PDB file of C-alpha atoms and ligand atoms in Angstrom:
ATOM      1  CA  MET A   1       0.000   0.000   0.000  1.00  0.00           C
ATOM      2  CA  GLU A   2       1.279   3.471  -0.901  1.00  0.00           C
ATOM      3  CA  ARG A   3       1.542   6.047   1.879  1.00  0.00           C
ATOM      4  CA  ILE A   4       2.601   9.500   0.695  1.00  0.00           C
ATOM      5  CA  ASP A   5       3.466  12.484   2.926  1.00  0.00           C
ATOM      6  CA  LEU A   6       3.707  15.621   0.743  1.00  0.00           C
ATOM      7  CA  HIS A   7       5.075  18.125   3.289  1.00  0.00           C
ATOM      8  CA  THR A   8       8.366  17.741   5.210  1.00  0.00           C
ATOM      9  CA  HIS A   9      11.338  19.895   6.213  1.00  0.00           C
ATOM     10  CA  SER A  10      15.036  19.092   6.651  1.00  0.00           C
ATOM     11  CA  HIS A  11      17.929  21.103   8.066  1.00  0.00           C
ATOM     12  CA  HIS A  12      18.298  22.787   4.668  1.00  0.00           C
ATOM     13  CA  SER A  13      15.643  25.071   6.207  1.00  0.00           C
ATOM     14  CA  ASP A  14      14.094  24.791   9.684  1.00  0.00           C
ATOM     15  CA  GLY A  15      13.762  21.018  10.045  1.00  0.00           C
ATOM     16  CA  THR A  16      16.175  19.470  12.552  1.00  0.00           C
ATOM     17  CA  GLN A  17      17.546  16.570  10.515  1.00  0.00           C
ATOM     18  CA  SER A  18      19.290  15.626   7.297  1.00  0.00           C
ATOM     19  CA  VAL A  19      17.380  14.335   4.273  1.00  0.00           C
ATOM     20  CA  TYR A  20      19.003  10.914   4.876  1.00  0.00           C
ATOM     21  CA  ALA A  21      17.573  10.795   8.391  1.00  0.00           C
ATOM     22  CA  LEU A  22      14.203  11.905   7.047  1.00  0.00           C
ATOM     23  CA  VAL A  23      14.156   9.091   4.474  1.00  0.00           C
ATOM     24  CA  ARG A  24      15.207   6.498   7.060  1.00  0.00           C
ATOM     25  CA  GLU A  25      12.474   7.679   9.394  1.00  0.00           C
ATOM     26  CA  ALA A  26       9.919   7.614   6.564  1.00  0.00           C
ATOM     27  CA  ALA A  27      10.689   3.915   6.101  1.00  0.00           C
ATOM     28  CA  GLN A  28      10.304   3.273   9.833  1.00  0.00           C
ATOM     29  CA  GLU A  29       6.911   4.992   9.742  1.00  0.00           C
ATOM     30  CA  GLY A  30       5.746   2.747   6.905  1.00  0.00           C
ATOM     31  CA  LEU A  31       5.614   5.509   4.298  1.00  0.00           C
ATOM     32  CA  THR A  32       6.433   4.856   0.635  1.00  0.00           C
ATOM     33  CA  ALA A  33       7.060   8.445  -0.494  1.00  0.00           C
ATOM     34  CA  ILE A  34       7.750  11.851   1.019  1.00  0.00           C
ATOM     35  CA  ALA A  35       8.028  15.272  -0.564  1.00  0.00           C
ATOM     36  CA  LEU A  36      10.945  17.413   0.610  1.00  0.00           C
ATOM     37  CA  THR A  37       9.480  20.916   0.932  1.00  0.00           C
ATOM     38  CA  ASP A  38      12.070  23.106   2.615  1.00  0.00           C
ATOM     39  CA  HIS A  39      11.274  26.817   2.830  1.00  0.00           C
ATOM     40  CA  ASP A  40      12.393  28.837  -0.214  1.00  0.00           C
ATOM     41  CA  THR A  41      15.200  26.513  -1.320  1.00  0.00           C
ATOM     42  CA  THR A  42      16.094  23.543  -3.504  1.00  0.00           C
ATOM     43  CA  ASP A  43      19.375  23.142  -1.622  1.00  0.00           C
ATOM     44  CA  GLY A  44      18.336  19.745  -0.232  1.00  0.00           C
ATOM     45  CA  TRP A  45      17.487  18.241  -3.621  1.00  0.00           C
ATOM     46  CA  ASP A  46      20.962  16.773  -4.292  1.00  0.00           C
ATOM     47  CA  GLU A  47      20.911  14.968  -0.981  1.00  0.00           C
ATOM     48  CA  ALA A  48      17.314  13.891  -1.679  1.00  0.00           C
ATOM     49  CA  ARG A  49      18.368  12.406  -5.024  1.00  0.00           C
ATOM     50  CA  GLU A  50      21.077  10.371  -3.258  1.00  0.00           C
ATOM     51  CA  ALA A  51      18.948   9.312  -0.306  1.00  0.00           C
ATOM     52  CA  ALA A  52      15.900   8.376  -2.399  1.00  0.00           C
ATOM     53  CA  GLY A  53      15.442   4.696  -3.116  1.00  0.00           C
ATOM     54  CA  MET A  54      16.926   3.801   0.281  1.00  0.00           C
ATOM     55  CA  ASP A  55      14.484   1.386   1.941  1.00  0.00           C
ATOM     56  CA  GLY A  56      12.239   1.847  -1.120  1.00  0.00           C
ATOM     57  CA  ILE A  57      11.342   5.446  -0.246  1.00  0.00           C
ATOM     58  CA  ALA A  58      10.614   7.781  -3.177  1.00  0.00           C
ATOM     59  CA  VAL A  59      11.309  11.493  -2.701  1.00  0.00           C
ATOM     60  CA  ILE A  60       9.280  14.121  -4.536  1.00  0.00           C
ATOM     61  CA  PRO A  61      11.357  17.297  -4.928  1.00  0.00           C
ATOM     62  CA  GLY A  62       9.529  20.361  -3.648  1.00  0.00           C
ATOM     63  CA  ILE A  63       9.769  23.830  -2.102  1.00  0.00           C
ATOM     64  CA  GLU A  64       7.508  25.609   0.392  1.00  0.00           C
ATOM     65  CA  VAL A  65       7.410  29.082  -1.123  1.00  0.00           C
ATOM     66  CA  THR A  66       6.914  31.947   1.335  1.00  0.00           C
ATOM     67  CA  CYS A  67       4.361  34.453   0.026  1.00  0.00           C
ATOM     68  CA  GLN A  68       2.670  37.487   1.459  1.00  0.00           C
ATOM     69  CA  ARG A  69      -0.713  39.103   0.863  1.00  0.00           C
ATOM     70  CA  GLY A  70      -0.864  42.292   2.902  1.00  0.00           C
ATOM     71  CA  GLU A  71      -0.248  41.292   6.515  1.00  0.00           C
ATOM     72  CA  VAL A  72      -0.994  37.630   5.872  1.00  0.00           C
ATOM     73  CA  SER A  73       1.777  35.097   5.307  1.00  0.00           C
ATOM     74  CA  VAL A  74       0.816  32.449   2.725  1.00  0.00           C
ATOM     75  CA  HIS A  75       2.775  29.270   1.983  1.00  0.00           C
ATOM     76  CA  ILE A  76       2.592  27.688  -1.467  1.00  0.00           C
ATOM     77  CA  LEU A  77       4.011  24.196  -1.950  1.00  0.00           C
ATOM     78  CA  ALA A  78       5.736  23.824  -5.318  1.00  0.00           C
ATOM     79  CA  TYR A  79       6.473  20.328  -6.625  1.00  0.00           C
ATOM     80  CA  LEU A  80       8.550  19.051  -9.541  1.00  0.00           C
ATOM     81  CA  VAL A  81       9.696  22.511 -10.663  1.00  0.00           C
ATOM     82  CA  ASN A  82      12.735  22.975 -12.874  1.00  0.00           C
ATOM     83  CA  PRO A  83      15.429  23.834 -10.276  1.00  0.00           C
ATOM     84  CA  SER A  84      17.573  25.931 -12.652  1.00  0.00           C
ATOM     85  CA  PRO A  85      18.750  29.173 -10.995  1.00  0.00           C
ATOM     86  CA  THR A  86      17.689  31.074 -14.103  1.00  0.00           C
ATOM     87  CA  THR A  87      13.921  30.635 -13.650  1.00  0.00           C
ATOM     88  CA  ARG A  88      11.784  33.481 -12.352  1.00  0.00           C
ATOM     89  CA  LEU A  89      10.839  31.252  -9.419  1.00  0.00           C
ATOM     90  CA  ALA A  90      14.503  30.695  -8.494  1.00  0.00           C
ATOM     91  CA  ARG A  91      15.149  34.443  -8.570  1.00  0.00           C
ATOM     92  CA  MET A  92      12.072  35.118  -6.461  1.00  0.00           C
ATOM     93  CA  ILE A  93      12.946  32.592  -3.738  1.00  0.00           C
ATOM     94  CA  ALA A  94      16.541  33.869  -3.733  1.00  0.00           C
ATOM     95  CA  SER A  95      15.281  37.334  -2.877  1.00  0.00           C
ATOM     96  CA  THR A  96      12.972  35.867  -0.214  1.00  0.00           C
ATOM     97  CA  ARG A  97      16.027  34.147   1.319  1.00  0.00           C
ATOM     98  CA  ASP A  98      17.798  37.512   1.455  1.00  0.00           C
ATOM     99  CA  ALA A  99      14.704  39.105   3.010  1.00  0.00           C
ATOM    100  CA  ARG A 100      14.559  36.262   5.587  1.00  0.00           C
ATOM    101  CA  ASP A 101      18.178  36.836   6.537  1.00  0.00           C
ATOM    102  CA  MET A 102      17.750  40.598   6.944  1.00  0.00           C
ATOM    103  CA  ARG A 103      14.546  40.204   8.903  1.00  0.00           C
ATOM    104  CA  ALA A 104      16.049  37.569  11.215  1.00  0.00           C
ATOM    105  CA  ARG A 105      18.964  39.899  11.981  1.00  0.00           C
ATOM    106  CA  ARG A 106      16.526  42.701  12.786  1.00  0.00           C
ATOM    107  CA  ILE A 107      14.485  40.437  15.085  1.00  0.00           C
ATOM    108  CA  VAL A 108      17.686  39.447  16.904  1.00  0.00           C
ATOM    109  CA  GLU A 109      18.651  43.109  17.260  1.00  0.00           C
ATOM    110  CA  ARG A 110      15.317  43.809  18.938  1.00  0.00           C
ATOM    111  CA  LEU A 111      15.624  40.742  21.171  1.00  0.00           C
ATOM    112  CA  SER A 112      19.175  41.587  22.203  1.00  0.00           C
ATOM    113  CA  ALA A 113      17.906  44.634  24.068  1.00  0.00           C
ATOM    114  CA  ASP A 114      16.087  42.334  26.514  1.00  0.00           C
ATOM    115  CA  TYR A 115      17.611  38.864  26.175  1.00  0.00           C
ATOM    116  CA  PRO A 116      21.146  37.426  26.124  1.00  0.00           C
ATOM    117  CA  ILE A 117      21.230  36.699  22.385  1.00  0.00           C
ATOM    118  CA  THR A 118      23.449  37.756  19.476  1.00  0.00           C
ATOM    119  CA  TRP A 119      23.425  37.012  15.741  1.00  0.00           C
ATOM    120  CA  GLU A 120      26.419  34.681  16.326  1.00  0.00           C
ATOM    121  CA  ASP A 121      24.291  32.627  18.745  1.00  0.00           C
ATOM    122  CA  VAL A 122      21.665  32.207  16.027  1.00  0.00           C
ATOM    123  CA  ALA A 123      24.273  31.395  13.371  1.00  0.00           C
ATOM    124  CA  ALA A 124      25.549  28.637  15.677  1.00  0.00           C
ATOM    125  CA  GLN A 125      22.096  26.969  15.488  1.00  0.00           C
ATOM    126  CA  VAL A 126      21.990  26.912  11.689  1.00  0.00           C
ATOM    127  CA  ALA A 127      23.048  23.582  10.123  1.00  0.00           C
ATOM    128  CA  GLY A 128      24.931  24.717   7.016  1.00  0.00           C
ATOM    129  CA  GLU A 129      26.108  27.660   4.920  1.00  0.00           C
ATOM    130  CA  ASP A 130      23.059  27.530   2.666  1.00  0.00           C
ATOM    131  CA  THR A 131      20.456  26.720   5.319  1.00  0.00           C
ATOM    132  CA  VAL A 132      17.434  29.007   5.029  1.00  0.00           C
ATOM    133  CA  VAL A 133      17.124  30.931   8.288  1.00  0.00           C
ATOM    134  CA  GLY A 134      13.850  31.404  10.123  1.00  0.00           C
ATOM    135  CA  ARG A 135      12.349  32.098  13.511  1.00  0.00           C
ATOM    136  CA  PRO A 136      12.942  28.459  14.556  1.00  0.00           C
ATOM    137  CA  HIS A 137      16.707  29.069  14.559  1.00  0.00           C
ATOM    138  CA  ILE A 138      16.240  32.167  16.706  1.00  0.00           C
ATOM    139  CA  ALA A 139      14.087  30.020  19.007  1.00  0.00           C
ATOM    140  CA  ASP A 140      16.892  27.439  19.166  1.00  0.00           C
ATOM    141  CA  ALA A 141      19.365  30.165  20.206  1.00  0.00           C
ATOM    142  CA  LEU A 142      16.959  31.326  22.940  1.00  0.00           C
ATOM    143  CA  VAL A 143      16.647  27.716  24.142  1.00  0.00           C
ATOM    144  CA  ALA A 144      20.446  27.345  24.131  1.00  0.00           C
ATOM    145  CA  ALA A 145      20.696  30.537  26.209  1.00  0.00           C
ATOM    146  CA  GLY A 146      18.254  29.063  28.723  1.00  0.00           C
ATOM    147  CA  VAL A 147      15.584  31.692  28.044  1.00  0.00           C
ATOM    148  CA  LEU A 148      12.992  29.159  26.826  1.00  0.00           C
ATOM    149  CA  GLN A 149      12.324  25.402  26.906  1.00  0.00           C
ATOM    150  CA  ASN A 150      11.639  24.723  23.214  1.00  0.00           C
ATOM    151  CA  ARG A 151      10.609  26.138  19.827  1.00  0.00           C
ATOM    152  CA  SER A 152       6.879  25.860  20.498  1.00  0.00           C
ATOM    153  CA  GLN A 153       7.209  27.995  23.612  1.00  0.00           C
ATOM    154  CA  ALA A 154       9.019  30.656  21.572  1.00  0.00           C
ATOM    155  CA  PHE A 155       6.276  30.658  18.930  1.00  0.00           C
ATOM    156  CA  GLU A 156       3.656  31.094  21.652  1.00  0.00           C
ATOM    157  CA  SER A 157       5.464  34.051  23.231  1.00  0.00           C
ATOM    158  CA  ILE A 158       8.334  36.286  22.134  1.00  0.00           C
ATOM    159  CA  LEU A 159       8.498  35.091  18.504  1.00  0.00           C
ATOM    160  CA  ALA A 160       4.726  35.075  17.912  1.00  0.00           C
ATOM    161  CA  LYS A 161       3.110  37.380  15.394  1.00  0.00           C
ATOM    162  CA  GLY A 162       1.954  40.333  17.427  1.00  0.00           C
ATOM    163  CA  SER A 163       4.982  40.224  19.714  1.00  0.00           C
ATOM    164  CA  PRO A 164       6.957  43.516  19.745  1.00  0.00           C
ATOM    165  CA  TYR A 165      10.006  41.574  18.530  1.00  0.00           C
ATOM    166  CA  TYR A 166       8.194  40.121  15.507  1.00  0.00           C
ATOM    167  CA  ILE A 167       8.983  41.345  12.000  1.00  0.00           C
ATOM    168  CA  PRO A 168       7.431  39.712   8.896  1.00  0.00           C
ATOM    169  CA  THR A 169       9.399  38.443   5.886  1.00  0.00           C
ATOM    170  CA  SER A 170       8.601  40.478   2.808  1.00  0.00           C
ATOM    171  CA  SER A 171       7.920  38.289  -0.218  1.00  0.00           C
ATOM    172  CA  MET A 172       5.844  37.839  -3.355  1.00  0.00           C
ATOM    173  CA  ASP A 173       2.064  37.658  -3.714  1.00  0.00           C
ATOM    174  CA  PRO A 174       0.694  34.091  -3.984  1.00  0.00           C
ATOM    175  CA  LEU A 175      -0.587  34.809  -7.526  1.00  0.00           C
ATOM    176  CA  GLU A 176       2.974  35.635  -8.630  1.00  0.00           C
ATOM    177  CA  ALA A 177       4.242  32.442  -7.019  1.00  0.00           C
ATOM    178  CA  ILE A 178       1.658  30.286  -8.810  1.00  0.00           C
ATOM    179  CA  ALA A 179       2.569  31.848 -12.171  1.00  0.00           C
ATOM    180  CA  ALA A 180       6.308  31.392 -11.542  1.00  0.00           C
ATOM    181  CA  ILE A 181       5.832  27.765 -10.435  1.00  0.00           C
ATOM    182  CA  HIS A 182       3.910  27.036 -13.657  1.00  0.00           C
ATOM    183  CA  GLU A 183       6.573  28.796 -15.706  1.00  0.00           C
ATOM    184  CA  ALA A 184       9.098  26.425 -14.080  1.00  0.00           C
ATOM    185  CA  GLY A 185       6.960  23.451 -15.145  1.00  0.00           C
ATOM    186  CA  GLY A 186       5.840  22.578 -11.635  1.00  0.00           C
ATOM    187  CA  VAL A 187       2.586  22.324  -9.712  1.00  0.00           C
ATOM    188  CA  SER A 188       1.331  24.576  -6.917  1.00  0.00           C
ATOM    189  CA  VAL A 189      -0.573  23.661  -3.758  1.00  0.00           C
ATOM    190  CA  VAL A 190      -1.658  26.050  -1.001  1.00  0.00           C
ATOM    191  CA  ALA A 191      -0.236  24.757   2.312  1.00  0.00           C
ATOM    192  CA  HIS A 192      -2.367  24.865   5.485  1.00  0.00           C
ATOM    193  CA  GLY A 193      -4.615  27.488   3.844  1.00  0.00           C
ATOM    194  CA  LEU A 194      -7.108  27.764   6.700  1.00  0.00           C
ATOM    195  CA  ALA A 195      -4.778  26.976   9.596  1.00  0.00           C
ATOM    196  CA  LYS A 196      -6.539  28.149  12.712  1.00  0.00           C
ATOM    197  CA  THR A 197      -3.504  28.437  14.969  1.00  0.00           C
ATOM    198  CA  ARG A 198      -1.774  30.852  12.619  1.00  0.00           C
ATOM    199  CA  ARG A 199      -3.030  34.336  13.209  1.00  0.00           C
ATOM    200  CA  GLY A 200      -4.269  35.559   9.880  1.00  0.00           C
ATOM    201  CA  SER A 201      -4.847  33.194   7.005  1.00  0.00           C
ATOM    202  CA  LEU A 202      -6.449  33.987   3.658  1.00  0.00           C
ATOM    203  CA  SER A 203     -10.255  33.977   3.503  1.00  0.00           C
ATOM    204  CA  LEU A 204     -11.948  31.151   1.620  1.00  0.00           C
ATOM    205  CA  ASP A 205     -12.796  33.706  -1.114  1.00  0.00           C
ATOM    206  CA  GLU A 206      -9.139  34.626  -1.479  1.00  0.00           C
ATOM    207  CA  ILE A 207      -8.201  30.939  -1.731  1.00  0.00           C
ATOM    208  CA  GLU A 208     -10.913  30.579  -4.371  1.00  0.00           C
ATOM    209  CA  GLU A 209      -9.275  33.424  -6.311  1.00  0.00           C
ATOM    210  CA  LEU A 210      -6.039  31.365  -6.352  1.00  0.00           C
ATOM    211  CA  CYS A 211      -7.967  28.307  -7.583  1.00  0.00           C
ATOM    212  CA  ALA A 212      -9.480  30.413 -10.371  1.00  0.00           C
ATOM    213  CA  ALA A 213      -5.936  31.489 -11.323  1.00  0.00           C
ATOM    214  CA  GLY A 214      -4.930  27.880 -11.916  1.00  0.00           C
ATOM    215  CA  LEU A 215      -3.747  26.665  -8.513  1.00  0.00           C
ATOM    216  CA  ASP A 216      -3.224  22.892  -8.813  1.00  0.00           C
ATOM    217  CA  GLY A 217      -4.168  21.743  -5.347  1.00  0.00           C
ATOM    218  CA  LEU A 218      -5.118  22.428  -1.762  1.00  0.00           C
ATOM    219  CA  GLU A 219      -3.503  20.860   1.279  1.00  0.00           C
ATOM    220  CA  VAL A 220      -6.557  19.639   3.159  1.00  0.00           C
ATOM    221  CA  ALA A 221      -5.186  17.089   5.623  1.00  0.00           C
ATOM    222  CA  HIS A 222      -2.939  19.132   7.930  1.00  0.00           C
ATOM    223  CA  ARG A 223      -2.856  19.191  11.731  1.00  0.00           C
ATOM    224  CA  GLU A 224      -3.837  22.854  11.854  1.00  0.00           C
ATOM    225  CA  HIS A 225      -7.102  22.245   9.945  1.00  0.00           C
ATOM    226  CA  ASP A 226     -10.227  21.284  11.865  1.00  0.00           C
ATOM    227  CA  SER A 227     -12.982  19.278  10.207  1.00  0.00           C
ATOM    228  CA  VAL A 228     -14.917  22.383   9.116  1.00  0.00           C
ATOM    229  CA  SER A 229     -11.834  23.788   7.346  1.00  0.00           C
ATOM    230  CA  ARG A 230     -11.145  20.422   5.721  1.00  0.00           C
ATOM    231  CA  THR A 231     -14.693  20.182   4.411  1.00  0.00           C
ATOM    232  CA  ARG A 232     -14.586  23.724   2.983  1.00  0.00           C
ATOM    233  CA  LEU A 233     -11.213  23.253   1.303  1.00  0.00           C
ATOM    234  CA  ALA A 234     -12.141  19.850  -0.127  1.00  0.00           C
ATOM    235  CA  ALA A 235     -15.356  21.309  -1.595  1.00  0.00           C
ATOM    236  CA  LEU A 236     -13.366  24.160  -3.172  1.00  0.00           C
ATOM    237  CA  ALA A 237     -10.819  21.725  -4.629  1.00  0.00           C
ATOM    238  CA  THR A 238     -13.599  19.618  -6.102  1.00  0.00           C
ATOM    239  CA  ALA A 239     -15.338  22.662  -7.609  1.00  0.00           C
ATOM    240  CA  TYR A 240     -12.128  23.782  -9.348  1.00  0.00           C
ATOM    241  CA  ASP A 241     -10.864  20.340 -10.317  1.00  0.00           C
ATOM    242  CA  ALA A 242      -7.875  20.864  -8.043  1.00  0.00           C
ATOM    243  CA  VAL A 243      -6.076  18.082  -6.210  1.00  0.00           C
ATOM    244  CA  ILE A 244      -6.607  17.357  -2.510  1.00  0.00           C
ATOM    245  CA  THR A 245      -3.389  16.682  -0.613  1.00  0.00           C
ATOM    246  CA  GLY A 246      -2.254  15.956   2.915  1.00  0.00           C
ATOM    247  CA  GLY A 247       1.054  16.261   4.700  1.00  0.00           C
ATOM    248  CA  SER A 248       2.614  16.229   8.131  1.00  0.00           C
ATOM    249  CA  ASP A 249       4.656  19.458   7.883  1.00  0.00           C
ATOM    250  CA  TYR A 250       7.266  17.465   9.783  1.00  0.00           C
ATOM    251  CA  HIS A 251      10.146  19.494  11.269  1.00  0.00           C
ATOM    252  CA  GLY A 252      11.979  16.746  13.171  1.00  0.00           C
ATOM    253  CA  ALA A 253      12.393  17.521  16.856  1.00  0.00           C
ATOM    254  CA  GLY A 254      11.405  21.170  16.367  1.00  0.00           C
ATOM    255  CA  LYS A 255       7.644  20.701  16.323  1.00  0.00           C
ATOM    256  CA  PRO A 256       5.226  18.111  17.724  1.00  0.00           C
ATOM    257  CA  ASN A 257       4.132  17.032  14.197  1.00  0.00           C
ATOM    258  CA  ARG A 258       4.860  13.326  13.521  1.00  0.00           C
ATOM    259  CA  LEU A 259       6.110  12.221  10.110  1.00  0.00           C
ATOM    260  CA  GLY A 260       3.232  10.629   8.172  1.00  0.00           C
ATOM    261  CA  GLU A 261       0.534  11.902  10.526  1.00  0.00           C
ATOM    262  CA  ASN A 262      -1.301  13.203   7.433  1.00  0.00           C
ATOM    263  CA  THR A 263      -0.956  11.713   3.967  1.00  0.00           C
ATOM    264  CA  THR A 264      -2.116  12.156   0.369  1.00  0.00           C
ATOM    265  CA  ALA A 265      -4.275   9.585  -1.421  1.00  0.00           C
ATOM    266  CA  PRO A 266      -2.221   7.859  -4.190  1.00  0.00           C
ATOM    267  CA  ALA A 267      -4.799   8.771  -6.870  1.00  0.00           C
ATOM    268  CA  GLN A 268      -4.616  12.431  -5.843  1.00  0.00           C
ATOM    269  CA  PHE A 269      -0.837  12.364  -6.057  1.00  0.00           C
ATOM    270  CA  ARG A 270      -0.995  10.816  -9.519  1.00  0.00           C
ATOM    271  CA  ALA A 271      -3.388  13.574 -10.648  1.00  0.00           C
ATOM    272  CA  LEU A 272      -0.962  16.177  -9.271  1.00  0.00           C
ATOM    273  CA  HIS A 273       2.017  14.504 -10.948  1.00  0.00           C
ATOM    274  CA  GLU A 274       0.200  14.456 -14.306  1.00  0.00           C
ATOM    275  CA  ARG A 275      -0.239  18.224 -14.132  1.00  0.00           C
ATOM    276  CA  ALA A 276       3.530  18.809 -13.875  1.00  0.00           C
ATOM    277  CA  LEU A 277       5.164  19.744 -17.188  1.00  0.00           C
ATOM    278  CA  SER A 278       8.867  19.879 -16.281  1.00  0.00           C
ATOM    279  CA  GLU A 279      11.364  17.108 -16.988  1.00  0.00           C
ATOM    280  CA  VAL A 280      11.932  16.671 -13.260  1.00  0.00           C
ATOM    281  CA  GLU A 281      11.048  13.209 -12.021  1.00  0.00           C
ATOM    282  CA  VAL A 282      10.317  11.759  -8.611  1.00  0.00           C
ATOM    283  CA  PHE A 283      13.662  10.651  -7.084  1.00  0.00           C
ATOM    284  CA  GLY A 284      14.218   6.964  -6.355  1.00  0.00           C
ATOM    285  CA  THR A 285      11.621   5.493  -8.698  1.00  0.00           C
TER     286      THR A 285
HETATM  287  P1  AMP B 301       9.360  31.972   9.800  1.00  0.00           P
HETATM  288  O1  AMP B 301       9.259  31.253   8.486  1.00  0.00           O
HETATM  289  O2  AMP B 301      10.739  32.401  10.090  1.00  0.00           O
HETATM  290  O3  AMP B 301       8.355  33.070   9.968  1.00  0.00           O
HETATM  291  O4  AMP B 301       9.012  30.893  10.926  1.00  0.00           O
HETATM  292  C1  AMP B 301       7.773  30.206  10.864  1.00  0.00           C
HETATM  293  C2  AMP B 301       8.016  28.749  10.578  1.00  0.00           C
HETATM  294  O5  AMP B 301       8.464  28.105  11.771  1.00  0.00           O
HETATM  295  C3  AMP B 301       6.754  28.000  10.183  1.00  0.00           C
HETATM  296  O6  AMP B 301       6.655  27.925   8.794  1.00  0.00           O
HETATM  297  C4  AMP B 301       6.983  26.619  10.761  1.00  0.00           C
HETATM  298  O7  AMP B 301       7.322  25.768   9.693  1.00  0.00           O
HETATM  299  C5  AMP B 301       8.208  26.725  11.653  1.00  0.00           C
HETATM  300  N1  AMP B 301       8.155  26.096  12.968  1.00  0.00           N
HETATM  301  C6  AMP B 301       9.067  25.202  13.396  1.00  0.00           C
HETATM  302  N2  AMP B 301       8.807  24.803  14.634  1.00  0.00           N
HETATM  303  C7  AMP B 301       7.693  25.443  15.039  1.00  0.00           C
HETATM  304  C8  AMP B 301       6.910  25.420  16.244  1.00  0.00           C
HETATM  305  N3  AMP B 301       7.258  24.665  17.289  1.00  0.00           N
HETATM  306  N4  AMP B 301       5.818  26.192  16.286  1.00  0.00           N
HETATM  307  C9  AMP B 301       5.470  26.943  15.211  1.00  0.00           C
HETATM  308  N5  AMP B 301       6.165  27.004  14.068  1.00  0.00           N
HETATM  309  C10 AMP B 301       7.270  26.268  13.978  1.00  0.00           C
HETATM  310 ZN1   ZN B 302       9.141  25.476   8.699  1.00  0.00          ZN
HETATM  311 FE1   FE B 303       4.109  26.423   6.203  1.00  0.00          FE
HETATM  312 FE1   FE B 304       5.971  23.621   6.247  1.00  0.00          FE
END
């Protein structure tokens, strides 16, 4: 039986483990395929290509693209895009990475007025040179300094939206992301579109606008969606002939989410795969 988790993170962004470890764990959890969807980077794809096939696990190359609509942060999952650095998508996520870096430094500057934390402390928590920095790494530095117990506590307090230390990442509108993903031959899926624990998500009408613009799918099965949200999103997907997906949004030890806690039906994944136009194939198959 196929079990496919379409949303995971490694230490190429804010997950806590390597892609190898992720693949090994996927096998232990009885999965058959995972998508690697690190924030705003394809840096983990080479490792994914090597690790795929181990224990029979297929890896679908992906990106979780940070977008912004006004004050609201929107995440679009991109799968099977051409990873060439010359695409519009690649240029857009490169500038988001720069914006993330600048914003993280500014958050740390604000924090340093009240807490024992420097940019060097944050840098020490980041796995590699090309790792995409986010609030989780700042949380890790605060944990290392003994200010907090874990990432979740940081996200509920000093790093939460609405905290005086919080600064958003400036990035593209979701409509631009969808167009750029299509231009790169890939498929686009709105991640946790109606997440209730994130302050500020798009309205259902705004998500419908993305569907009308050619969005390929909606992530329905996600731990931050209650049954009402799932029903609404599934109905929207059906109305627009979009694919219904599910994923764990696994971050290793950094978040309570368990790998494989939400999955995508094999037929839905095949429908998504068929919509991709690039030459990029699933790794390890
Ligand atoms: P940022 O992208 O820098 O604004 O940070 C937000 C990201 O932190 C989200 O996309 C989550 O993927 C991630 N994250 C990791 N661990 C946690 C946690 N314990 N609570 C909330 N978000 C988390
Ligand atoms: Zn994350
Ligand atoms: Fe997300
Ligand atoms: Fe995610």
